[in-house]
Short mmCIF file of C-alpha atoms in Angstrom, two decimals:
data_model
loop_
_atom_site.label_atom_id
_atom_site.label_comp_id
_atom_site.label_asym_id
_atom_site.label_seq_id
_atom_site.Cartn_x
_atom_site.Cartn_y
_atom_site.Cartn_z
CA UNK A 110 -11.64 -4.86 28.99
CA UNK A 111 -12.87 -7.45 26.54
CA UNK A 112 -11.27 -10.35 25.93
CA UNK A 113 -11.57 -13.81 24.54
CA UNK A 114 -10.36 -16.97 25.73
CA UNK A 115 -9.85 -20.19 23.18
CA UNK A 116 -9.14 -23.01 25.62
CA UNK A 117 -8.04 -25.37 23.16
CA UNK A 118 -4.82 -24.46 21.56
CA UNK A 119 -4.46 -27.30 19.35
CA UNK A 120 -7.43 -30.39 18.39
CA UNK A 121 -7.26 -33.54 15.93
CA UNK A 122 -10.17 -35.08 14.14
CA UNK A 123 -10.38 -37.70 11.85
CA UNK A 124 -11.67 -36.41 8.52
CA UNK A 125 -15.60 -36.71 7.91
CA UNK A 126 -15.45 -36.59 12.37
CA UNK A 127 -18.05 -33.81 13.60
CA UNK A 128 -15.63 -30.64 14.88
CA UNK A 129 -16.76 -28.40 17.88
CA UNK A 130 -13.98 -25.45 18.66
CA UNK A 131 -14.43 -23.24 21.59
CA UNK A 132 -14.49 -19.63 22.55
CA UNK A 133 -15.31 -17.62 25.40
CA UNK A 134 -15.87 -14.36 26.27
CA UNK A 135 -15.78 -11.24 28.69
CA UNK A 136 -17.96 -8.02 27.46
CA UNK A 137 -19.43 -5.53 29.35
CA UNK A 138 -22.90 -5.41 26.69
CA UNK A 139 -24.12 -7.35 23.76
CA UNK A 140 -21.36 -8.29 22.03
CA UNK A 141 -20.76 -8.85 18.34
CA UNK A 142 -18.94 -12.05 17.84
CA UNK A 143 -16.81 -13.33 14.72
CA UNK A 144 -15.00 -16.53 14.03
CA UNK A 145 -12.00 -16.34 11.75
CA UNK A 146 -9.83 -18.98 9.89
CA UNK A 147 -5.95 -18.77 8.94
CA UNK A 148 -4.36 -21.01 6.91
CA UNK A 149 -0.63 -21.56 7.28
CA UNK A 150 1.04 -18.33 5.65
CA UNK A 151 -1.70 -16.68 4.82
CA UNK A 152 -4.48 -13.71 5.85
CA UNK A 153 -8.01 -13.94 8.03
CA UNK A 154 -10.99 -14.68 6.49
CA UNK A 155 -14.20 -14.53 8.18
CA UNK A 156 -16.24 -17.71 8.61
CA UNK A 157 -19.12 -16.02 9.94
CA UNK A 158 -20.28 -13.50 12.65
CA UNK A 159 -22.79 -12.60 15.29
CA UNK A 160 -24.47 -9.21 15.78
CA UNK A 161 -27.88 -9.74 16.97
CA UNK A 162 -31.14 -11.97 16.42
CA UNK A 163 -31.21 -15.34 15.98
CA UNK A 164 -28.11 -17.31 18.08
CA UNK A 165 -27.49 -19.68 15.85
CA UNK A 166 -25.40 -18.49 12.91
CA UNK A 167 -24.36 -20.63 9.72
CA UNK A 168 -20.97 -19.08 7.89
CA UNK A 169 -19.18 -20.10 4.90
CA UNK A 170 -17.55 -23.47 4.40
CA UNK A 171 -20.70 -25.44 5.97
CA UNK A 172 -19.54 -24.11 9.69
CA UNK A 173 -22.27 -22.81 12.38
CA UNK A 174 -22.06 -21.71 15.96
CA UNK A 175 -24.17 -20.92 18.59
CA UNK A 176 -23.89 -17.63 20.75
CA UNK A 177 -24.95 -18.95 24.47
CA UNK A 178 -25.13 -15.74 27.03
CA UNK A 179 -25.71 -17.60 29.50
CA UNK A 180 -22.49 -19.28 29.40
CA UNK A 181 -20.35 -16.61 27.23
CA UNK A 182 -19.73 -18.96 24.35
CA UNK A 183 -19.78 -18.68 21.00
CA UNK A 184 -18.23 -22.55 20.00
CA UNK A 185 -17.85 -22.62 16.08
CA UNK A 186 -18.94 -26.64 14.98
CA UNK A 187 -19.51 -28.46 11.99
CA UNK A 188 -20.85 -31.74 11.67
CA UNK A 189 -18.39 -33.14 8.98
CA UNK A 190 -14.32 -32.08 8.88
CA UNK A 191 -12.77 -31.96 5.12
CA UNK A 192 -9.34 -32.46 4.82
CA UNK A 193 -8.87 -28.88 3.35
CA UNK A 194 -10.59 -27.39 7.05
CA UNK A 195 -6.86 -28.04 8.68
CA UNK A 196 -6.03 -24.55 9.30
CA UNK A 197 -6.05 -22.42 12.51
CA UNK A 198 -9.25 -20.75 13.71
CA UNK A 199 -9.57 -17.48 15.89
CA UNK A 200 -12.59 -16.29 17.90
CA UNK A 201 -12.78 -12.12 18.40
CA UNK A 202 -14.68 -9.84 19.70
CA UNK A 203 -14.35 -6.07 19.11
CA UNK A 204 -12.80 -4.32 21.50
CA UNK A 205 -14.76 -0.82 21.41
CA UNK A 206 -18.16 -0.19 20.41
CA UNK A 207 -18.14 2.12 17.73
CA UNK A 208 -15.64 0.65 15.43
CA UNK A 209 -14.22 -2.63 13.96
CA UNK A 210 -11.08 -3.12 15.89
CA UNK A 211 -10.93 -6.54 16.87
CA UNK A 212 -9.35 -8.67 20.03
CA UNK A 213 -8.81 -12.01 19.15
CA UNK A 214 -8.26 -15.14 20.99
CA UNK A 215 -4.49 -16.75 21.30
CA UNK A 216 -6.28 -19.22 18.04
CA UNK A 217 -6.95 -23.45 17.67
CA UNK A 218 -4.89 -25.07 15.48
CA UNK A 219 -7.34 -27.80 13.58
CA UNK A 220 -5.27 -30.87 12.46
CA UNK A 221 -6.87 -33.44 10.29
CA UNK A 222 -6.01 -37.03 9.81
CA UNK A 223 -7.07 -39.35 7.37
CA UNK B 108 -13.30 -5.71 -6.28
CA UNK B 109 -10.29 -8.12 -5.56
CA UNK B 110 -10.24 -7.67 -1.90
CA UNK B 111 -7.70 -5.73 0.62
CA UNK B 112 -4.18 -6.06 -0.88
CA UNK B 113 -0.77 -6.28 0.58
CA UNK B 114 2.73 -5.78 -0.52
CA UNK B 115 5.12 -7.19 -0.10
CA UNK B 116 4.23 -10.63 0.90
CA UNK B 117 7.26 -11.58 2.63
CA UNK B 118 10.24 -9.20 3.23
CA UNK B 119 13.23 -10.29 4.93
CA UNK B 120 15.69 -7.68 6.24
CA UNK B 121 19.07 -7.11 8.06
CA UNK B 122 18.46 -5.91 11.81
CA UNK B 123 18.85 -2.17 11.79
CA UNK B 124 17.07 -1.17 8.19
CA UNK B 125 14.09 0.27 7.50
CA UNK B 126 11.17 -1.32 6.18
CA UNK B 127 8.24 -0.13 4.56
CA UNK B 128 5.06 -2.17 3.63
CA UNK B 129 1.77 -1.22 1.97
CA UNK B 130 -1.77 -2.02 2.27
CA UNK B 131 -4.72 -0.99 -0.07
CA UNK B 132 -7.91 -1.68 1.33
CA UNK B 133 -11.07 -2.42 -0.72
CA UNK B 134 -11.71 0.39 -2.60
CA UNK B 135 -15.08 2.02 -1.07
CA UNK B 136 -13.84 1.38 2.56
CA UNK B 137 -13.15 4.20 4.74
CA UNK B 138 -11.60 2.40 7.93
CA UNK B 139 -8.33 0.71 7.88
CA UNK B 140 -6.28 -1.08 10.55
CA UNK B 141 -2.91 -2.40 10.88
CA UNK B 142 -2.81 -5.71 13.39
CA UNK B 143 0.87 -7.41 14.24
CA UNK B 144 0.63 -11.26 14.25
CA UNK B 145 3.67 -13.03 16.03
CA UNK B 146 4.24 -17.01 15.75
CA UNK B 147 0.98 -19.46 18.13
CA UNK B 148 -0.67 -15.85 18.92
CA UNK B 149 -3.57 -13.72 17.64
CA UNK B 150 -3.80 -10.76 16.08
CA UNK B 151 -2.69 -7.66 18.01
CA UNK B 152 -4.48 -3.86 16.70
CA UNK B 153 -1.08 -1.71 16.01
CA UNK B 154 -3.50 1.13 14.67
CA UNK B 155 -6.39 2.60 12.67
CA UNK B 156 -7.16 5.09 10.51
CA UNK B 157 -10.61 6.74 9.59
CA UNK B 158 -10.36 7.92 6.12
CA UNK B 159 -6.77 9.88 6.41
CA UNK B 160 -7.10 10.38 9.66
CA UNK B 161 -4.90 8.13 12.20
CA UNK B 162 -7.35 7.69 14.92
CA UNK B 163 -6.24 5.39 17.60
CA UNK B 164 -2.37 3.37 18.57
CA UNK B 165 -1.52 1.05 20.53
CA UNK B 166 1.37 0.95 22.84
CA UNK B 167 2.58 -1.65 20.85
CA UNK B 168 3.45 0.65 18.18
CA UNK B 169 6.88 2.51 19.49
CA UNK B 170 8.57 5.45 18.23
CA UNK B 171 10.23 3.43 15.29
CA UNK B 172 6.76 2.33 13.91
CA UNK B 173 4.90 4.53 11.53
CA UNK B 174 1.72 4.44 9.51
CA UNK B 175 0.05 7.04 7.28
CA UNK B 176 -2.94 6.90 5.05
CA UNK B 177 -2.28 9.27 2.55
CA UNK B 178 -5.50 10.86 0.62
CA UNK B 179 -7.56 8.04 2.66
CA UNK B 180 -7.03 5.60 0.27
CA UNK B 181 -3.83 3.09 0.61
CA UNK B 182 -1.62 2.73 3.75
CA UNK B 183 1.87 2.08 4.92
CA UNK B 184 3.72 0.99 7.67
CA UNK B 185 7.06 1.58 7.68
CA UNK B 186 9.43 0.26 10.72
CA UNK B 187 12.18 1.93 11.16
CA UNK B 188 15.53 0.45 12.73
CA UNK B 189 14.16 -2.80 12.39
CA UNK B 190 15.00 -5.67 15.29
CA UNK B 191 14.90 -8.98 15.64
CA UNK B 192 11.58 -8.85 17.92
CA UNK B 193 9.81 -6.87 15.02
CA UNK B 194 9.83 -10.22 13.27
CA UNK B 195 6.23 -10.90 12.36
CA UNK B 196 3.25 -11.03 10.09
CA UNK B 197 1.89 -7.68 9.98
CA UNK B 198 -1.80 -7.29 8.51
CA UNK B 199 -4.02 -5.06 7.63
CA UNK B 200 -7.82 -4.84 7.53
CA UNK B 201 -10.32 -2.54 6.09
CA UNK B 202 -13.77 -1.80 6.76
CA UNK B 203 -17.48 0.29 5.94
CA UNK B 204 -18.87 0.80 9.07
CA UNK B 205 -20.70 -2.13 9.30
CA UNK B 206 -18.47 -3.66 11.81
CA UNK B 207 -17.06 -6.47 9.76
CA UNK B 208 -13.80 -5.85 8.82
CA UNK B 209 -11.89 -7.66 5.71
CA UNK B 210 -8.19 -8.86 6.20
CA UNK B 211 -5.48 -9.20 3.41
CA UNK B 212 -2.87 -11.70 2.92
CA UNK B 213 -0.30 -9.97 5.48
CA UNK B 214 3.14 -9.50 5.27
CA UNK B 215 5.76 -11.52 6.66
CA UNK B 216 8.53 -9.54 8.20
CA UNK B 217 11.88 -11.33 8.93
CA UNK B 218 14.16 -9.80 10.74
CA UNK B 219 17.93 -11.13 10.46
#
């Protein structure tokens, strides 16, 4: 089955500090790969996805990541944290081809300090 | 287009009533999904629905859960009997085939 593993469950950075969040993951073909942020109370939104082509994606908010096969990563980064980034981000995967029912990782809460 | 909607946004309820929340999805979407998010955890898929069809449940979603998609346009969830473990954010997505699906504000459910 396909799953996704976030290993960190909770990071700190200094604001204006680069940010690198990880995510692994098991799928038996090519996967499609998304990187959601929550902020405290509220819904998902999607910070940017991965279907095919070029492995380097760039998403809203000035985050990136890089889809790596050969080591089933897809880490989300971004070279400079804003204070308003603190939030908690999940990595998913969907869990059948064919539609857009999603497994997502346990999350990384993203606390930012002054 | 203002995006999927939910309603309530919080609901807090006595341990044995019945709940019901709703969800309309952005309008030209024809898939819709439920998800149950409990506190330091992920989303977990409750169900889906393909236009009004109910497609797919997990085993997450006992006999006192519920969801219909009336018409293939909004949704509901009602919980019936509600317990203290039902306690949760419960969200809902929509989608176009394109296998990005949009997520609304959620509801928070407490149980009491």
């Amino acid at each position: 089955a396909q799953s996704v593993t976030q290993p960190d469950i909770h990071i700190t950075v200094s604001e204006g500090a680069s940010l690198e969040l990880r995510c692994n993951y098991s799928y038996g073909a090519t996967p499609y790969l998304f990187w959601y942020v929550q902020s405290p109370g509220q819904g998902l939104q999607l910070l940017l996805k991965y279907f095919s082509g070029d492995t380097l994606v760039q998403g809203i908010k000035g985050f990136e990541a890089e889809f790596k096969r050969s080591q089933s990563s897809f880490n989300l980064r971004k070279p400079s944290v804003h204070w308003s980034d603190a939030a908690e981000y999940f990595c998913a995967v969907p869990t059948n081809f064919g539609n857009e029912k999603l497994t997502f990782g346990t999350g990384t809460r993203l606390t930012i300090i002054p | 287009d203002t995006g999927v909607s939910q309603d309530p946004r919080h609901k807090i309820t006595k341990r044995g009533q019945n709940v019901t929340f709703r969800c309309d999805p952005i309008s030209e979407h024809n898939r819709l999904y439920w998800y149950r998010q409990t506190l330091g955890q992920g989303p977990e898929f409750l169900t889906y629905f393909q236009n009004e069809a109910q497609l797919e449940k997990s085993r997450l979603l006992s006999d006192r859960f519920s969801a219909e998609r009336p018409k293939g346009s909004f949704s509901t969830l009602e919980i019936q009997r509600t317990e203290q473990g039902d306690s949760a954010m419960y969200l809902c997505a929509s989608s176009l085939m394109t296998a990005e699906a949009f997520f609304g504000q959620g509801t928070r459910l407490t149980v009491v």
